[in-house]
XYZ file of C-alpha atoms in Angstrom:
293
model
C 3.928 26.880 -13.196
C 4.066 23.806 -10.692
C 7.313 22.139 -10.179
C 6.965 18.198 -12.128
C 7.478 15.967 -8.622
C 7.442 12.920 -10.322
C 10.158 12.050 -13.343
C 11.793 9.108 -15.296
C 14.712 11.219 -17.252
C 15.650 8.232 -18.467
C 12.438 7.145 -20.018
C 10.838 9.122 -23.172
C 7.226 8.316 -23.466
C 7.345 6.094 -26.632
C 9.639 3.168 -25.877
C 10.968 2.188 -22.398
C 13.461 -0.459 -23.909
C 14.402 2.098 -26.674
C 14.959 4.867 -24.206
C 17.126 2.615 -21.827
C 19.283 1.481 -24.400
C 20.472 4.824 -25.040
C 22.408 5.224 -21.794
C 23.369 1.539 -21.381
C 27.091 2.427 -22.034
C 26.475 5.797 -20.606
C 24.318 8.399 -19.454
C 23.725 9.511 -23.135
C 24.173 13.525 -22.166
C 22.255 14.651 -25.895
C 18.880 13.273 -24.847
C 19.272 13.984 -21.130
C 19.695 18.159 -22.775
C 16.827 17.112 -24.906
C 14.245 16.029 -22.015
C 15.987 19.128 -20.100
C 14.630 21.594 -22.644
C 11.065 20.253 -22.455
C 10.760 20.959 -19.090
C 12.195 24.372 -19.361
C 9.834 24.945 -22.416
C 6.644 24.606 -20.529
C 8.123 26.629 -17.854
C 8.851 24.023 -15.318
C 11.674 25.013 -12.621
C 11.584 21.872 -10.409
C 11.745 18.208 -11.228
C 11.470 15.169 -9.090
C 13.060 12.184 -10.072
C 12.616 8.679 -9.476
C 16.225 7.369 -10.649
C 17.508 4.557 -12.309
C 20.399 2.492 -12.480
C 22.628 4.237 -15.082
C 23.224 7.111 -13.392
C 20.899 8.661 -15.869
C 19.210 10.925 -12.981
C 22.313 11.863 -11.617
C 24.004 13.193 -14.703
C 20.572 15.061 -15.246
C 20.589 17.093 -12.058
C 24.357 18.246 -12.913
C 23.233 20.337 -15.884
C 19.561 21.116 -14.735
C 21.005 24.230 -13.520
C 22.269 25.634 -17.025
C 18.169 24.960 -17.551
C 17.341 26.587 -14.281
C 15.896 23.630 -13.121
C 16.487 23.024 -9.248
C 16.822 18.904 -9.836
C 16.355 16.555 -7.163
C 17.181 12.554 -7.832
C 17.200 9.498 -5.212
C 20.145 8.349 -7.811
C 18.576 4.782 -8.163
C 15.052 3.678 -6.558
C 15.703 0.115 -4.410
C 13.432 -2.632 -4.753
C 13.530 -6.344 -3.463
C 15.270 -8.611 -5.998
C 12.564 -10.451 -8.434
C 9.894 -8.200 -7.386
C 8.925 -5.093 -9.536
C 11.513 -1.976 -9.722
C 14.055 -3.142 -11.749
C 12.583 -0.456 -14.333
C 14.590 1.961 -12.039
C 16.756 1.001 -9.979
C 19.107 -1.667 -7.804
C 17.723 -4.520 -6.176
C 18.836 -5.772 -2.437
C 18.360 -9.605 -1.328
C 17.891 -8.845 2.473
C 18.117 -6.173 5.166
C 21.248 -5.879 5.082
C 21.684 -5.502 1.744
C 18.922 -2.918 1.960
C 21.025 -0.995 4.163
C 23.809 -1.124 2.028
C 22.250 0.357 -1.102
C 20.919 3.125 1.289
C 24.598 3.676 2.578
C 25.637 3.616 -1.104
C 23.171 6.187 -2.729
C 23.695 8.596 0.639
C 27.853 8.768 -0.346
C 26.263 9.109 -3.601
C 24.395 12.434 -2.724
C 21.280 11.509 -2.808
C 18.178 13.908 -2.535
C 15.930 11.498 -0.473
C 15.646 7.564 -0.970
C 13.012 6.005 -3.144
C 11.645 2.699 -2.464
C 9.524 -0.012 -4.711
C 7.120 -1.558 -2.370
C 4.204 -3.055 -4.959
C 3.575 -3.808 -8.548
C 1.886 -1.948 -11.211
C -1.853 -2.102 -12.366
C -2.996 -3.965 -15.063
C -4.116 -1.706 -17.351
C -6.575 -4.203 -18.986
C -8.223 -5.561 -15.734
C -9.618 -3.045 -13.223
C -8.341 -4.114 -9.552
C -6.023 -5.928 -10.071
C -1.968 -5.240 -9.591
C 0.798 -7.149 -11.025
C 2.123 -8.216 -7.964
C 0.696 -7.665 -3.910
C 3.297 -5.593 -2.130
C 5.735 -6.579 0.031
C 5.327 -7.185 3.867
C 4.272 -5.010 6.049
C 6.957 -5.681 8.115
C 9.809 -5.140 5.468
C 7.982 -1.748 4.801
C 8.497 -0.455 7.933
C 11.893 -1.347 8.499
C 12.873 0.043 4.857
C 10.979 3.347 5.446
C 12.917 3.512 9.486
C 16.362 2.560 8.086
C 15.631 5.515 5.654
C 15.341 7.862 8.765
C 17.521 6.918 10.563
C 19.767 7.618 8.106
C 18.575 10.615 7.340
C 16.878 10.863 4.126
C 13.409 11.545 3.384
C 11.560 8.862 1.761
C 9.713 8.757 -1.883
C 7.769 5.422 -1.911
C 6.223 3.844 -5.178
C 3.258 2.110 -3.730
C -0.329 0.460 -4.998
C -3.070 -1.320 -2.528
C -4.650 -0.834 0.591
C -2.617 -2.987 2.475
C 0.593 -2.082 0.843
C -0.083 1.810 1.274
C -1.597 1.127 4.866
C 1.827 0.137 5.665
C 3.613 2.530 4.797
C 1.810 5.248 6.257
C 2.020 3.625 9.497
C 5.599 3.670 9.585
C 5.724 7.767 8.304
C 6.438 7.473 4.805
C 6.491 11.131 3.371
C 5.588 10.921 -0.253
C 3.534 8.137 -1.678
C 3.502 7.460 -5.458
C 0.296 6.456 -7.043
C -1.605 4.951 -4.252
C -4.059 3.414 -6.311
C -6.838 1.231 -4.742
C -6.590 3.002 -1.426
C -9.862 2.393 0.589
C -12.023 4.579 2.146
C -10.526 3.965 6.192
C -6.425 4.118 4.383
C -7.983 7.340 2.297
C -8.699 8.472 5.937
C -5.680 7.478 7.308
C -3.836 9.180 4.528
C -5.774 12.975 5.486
C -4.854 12.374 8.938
C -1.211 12.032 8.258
C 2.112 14.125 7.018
C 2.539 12.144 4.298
C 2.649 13.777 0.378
C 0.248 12.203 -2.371
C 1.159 12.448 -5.650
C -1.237 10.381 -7.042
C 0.137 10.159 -10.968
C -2.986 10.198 -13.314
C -1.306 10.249 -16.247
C 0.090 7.216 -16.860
C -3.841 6.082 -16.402
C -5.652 8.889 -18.011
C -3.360 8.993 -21.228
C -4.196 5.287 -22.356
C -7.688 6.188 -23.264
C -7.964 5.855 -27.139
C -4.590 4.689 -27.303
C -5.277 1.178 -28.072
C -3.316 -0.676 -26.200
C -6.021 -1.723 -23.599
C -9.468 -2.041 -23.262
C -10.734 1.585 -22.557
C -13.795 0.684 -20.519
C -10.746 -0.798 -18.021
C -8.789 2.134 -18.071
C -11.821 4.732 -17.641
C -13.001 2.738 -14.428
C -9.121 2.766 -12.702
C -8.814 6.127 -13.805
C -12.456 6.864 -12.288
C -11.348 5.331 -9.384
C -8.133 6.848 -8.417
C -9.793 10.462 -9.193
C -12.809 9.786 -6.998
C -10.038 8.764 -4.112
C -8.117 11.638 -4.712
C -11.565 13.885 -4.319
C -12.581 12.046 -1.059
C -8.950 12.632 0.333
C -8.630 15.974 -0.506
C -12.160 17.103 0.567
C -10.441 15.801 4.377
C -7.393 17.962 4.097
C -5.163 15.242 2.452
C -1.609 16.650 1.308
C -1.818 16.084 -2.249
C 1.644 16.882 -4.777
C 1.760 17.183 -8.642
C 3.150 14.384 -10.883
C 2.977 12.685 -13.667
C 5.251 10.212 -14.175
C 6.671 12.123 -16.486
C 8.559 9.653 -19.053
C 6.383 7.100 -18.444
C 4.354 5.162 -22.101
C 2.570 8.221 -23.457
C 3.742 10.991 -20.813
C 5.851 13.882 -22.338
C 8.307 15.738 -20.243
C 6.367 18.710 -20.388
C 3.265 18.330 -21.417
C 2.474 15.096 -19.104
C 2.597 17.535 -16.064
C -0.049 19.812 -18.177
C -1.993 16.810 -18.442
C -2.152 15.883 -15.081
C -2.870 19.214 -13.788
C -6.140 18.793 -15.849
C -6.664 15.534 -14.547
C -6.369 16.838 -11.191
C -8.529 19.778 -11.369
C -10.960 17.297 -12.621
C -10.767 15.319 -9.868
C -11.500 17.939 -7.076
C -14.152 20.075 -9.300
C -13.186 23.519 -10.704
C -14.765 25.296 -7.914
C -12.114 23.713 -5.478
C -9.062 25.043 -8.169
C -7.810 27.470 -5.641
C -7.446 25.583 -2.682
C -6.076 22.934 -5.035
C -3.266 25.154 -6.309
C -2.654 26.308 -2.892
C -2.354 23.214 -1.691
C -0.133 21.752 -4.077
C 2.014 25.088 -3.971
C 2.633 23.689 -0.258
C 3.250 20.368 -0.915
C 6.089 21.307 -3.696
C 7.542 23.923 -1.004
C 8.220 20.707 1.146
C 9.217 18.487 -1.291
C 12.134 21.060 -2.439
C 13.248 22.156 1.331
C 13.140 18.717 2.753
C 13.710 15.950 -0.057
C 17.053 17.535 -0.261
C 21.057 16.114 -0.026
C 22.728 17.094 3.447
C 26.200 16.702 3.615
C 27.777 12.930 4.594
């Protein structure tokens, strides 16, 4: 079974507000072992995930192990203060306070450092985002200082411009990625960098209700036609599903994006797909890893 390289411990598929609530005081241990057992269930020995700011993640990779789950957790994701990320994470109010959070999750022990650089879709109006991503500029010195400190970088990132920019300055695992054009789709092949493209949180709204399906078929038709085109030109492509995320199971939402994904390249490419992500998850667990401070 693949390794789940995108995860919200903290979140439970149903209810974000409900879910956080539970750890406000503290990381609420009983439904960290819960979400824990899921993932061992389905016979998943590797989990990604994308933090948050209770310490949630952290407390999680401590007893992974009694799961035998090899756990890997930014501690908290960093986003700009009043732009989007404050699902998961600390915000910083200028570079220097960017550097500081870095600083703080590396003493920390941080696996890698994950950074919010756009919105989200909405879900009920194909192309659009909630918010344009942040400047270019800002991108590329978040992604550097990163480096230079030396931690691998796990960047949550929608629109061509947004994801353009972080390529350019070597980001090495994009989340999402939606609404990537053809030349940044190019761009993307041509690169080192790790998509894990999440179609889960898209794919698993159809029927649900909640928004207008004809919507949520066309971004979902969209991302999985991107992900073909990429992957047809040698594209690095990982396996996650924002697992936690509204109607993703720990569990079952990596099951469900496997299918997704198979969809997306054609069942006569399955093999080179599994290989493929087999060697994306190899790097994700070697290099998204804690060195010593």
């Amino acid at each position: 079974m693949f390794g789940e390289c995108h995860a919200h411990v903290i979140m439970d598929g149903k209810n974000y507000k409900a879910a956080v609530a539970l750890h406000k005081e503290r990381p609420n241990e009983a439904v960290i072992r819960e979400h824990l057992t899921a993932w061992q269930q389905a016979g998943i020995t590797f989990v990604r995930d994308g933090g948050d700011a209770y310490g949630v993640s952290e407390r999680a990779r401590e007893l992974a192990g009694e799961y035998g789950i090899d756990y890997r957790s930014p501690i908290f994701a960093i986003h700009r203060r009043g732009h989007y990320g404050g699902i998961v994470g600390l915000p910083f109010d200028d570079r220097k306070g960017y550097r500081d959070l870095v600083d703080r999750a590396r003493e920390r022990g941080a696996d890698f450092i994950k950074i919010m650089i756009s919105g989200i879709m909405e879900f009920d109006t194909y192309g659009k985002l909630t918010e344009e991503g942040l400047e270019p500029e800002l991108i590329s010195y978040m992604i550097e200082t990163a480096h230079d400190a030396g931690l691998k970088v796990m960047a949550h990132g929608n629109g061509d411009r947004t994801v353009q920019a972080a390529l350019n300055a070597g980001v090495d695992t994009l989340e999402h990625g939606n609404y990537m054009e053809e030349e940044t789709l190019c761009q993307l092949a041509e690169s080192e960098t790790i998509w894990v493209p999440t179609f889960s949180p898209i794919g698993n709204l159809v029927g649900c209700g909640r928004f207008p399906d004809e919507q949520v078929r066309a971004i979902l038709k969209r991302q999985q036609e991107a992900v073909q085109f990429a992957f047809e030109r040698g594209a690095r492509i990982g396996l996650g599903s924002d697992s936690g995320a509204y109607l993703v199971s720990h569990g079952q939402g990596l099951m469900d994006e496997y299918a997704f994904m198979k969809e997306a390249v054609g069942r006569e490419n399955v093999g080179a797909l599994d290989r493929r992500l087999a060697e994306s998850e190899k790097w994700i667990r070697k290099e998204m890893k804690a060195r010593k401070v």
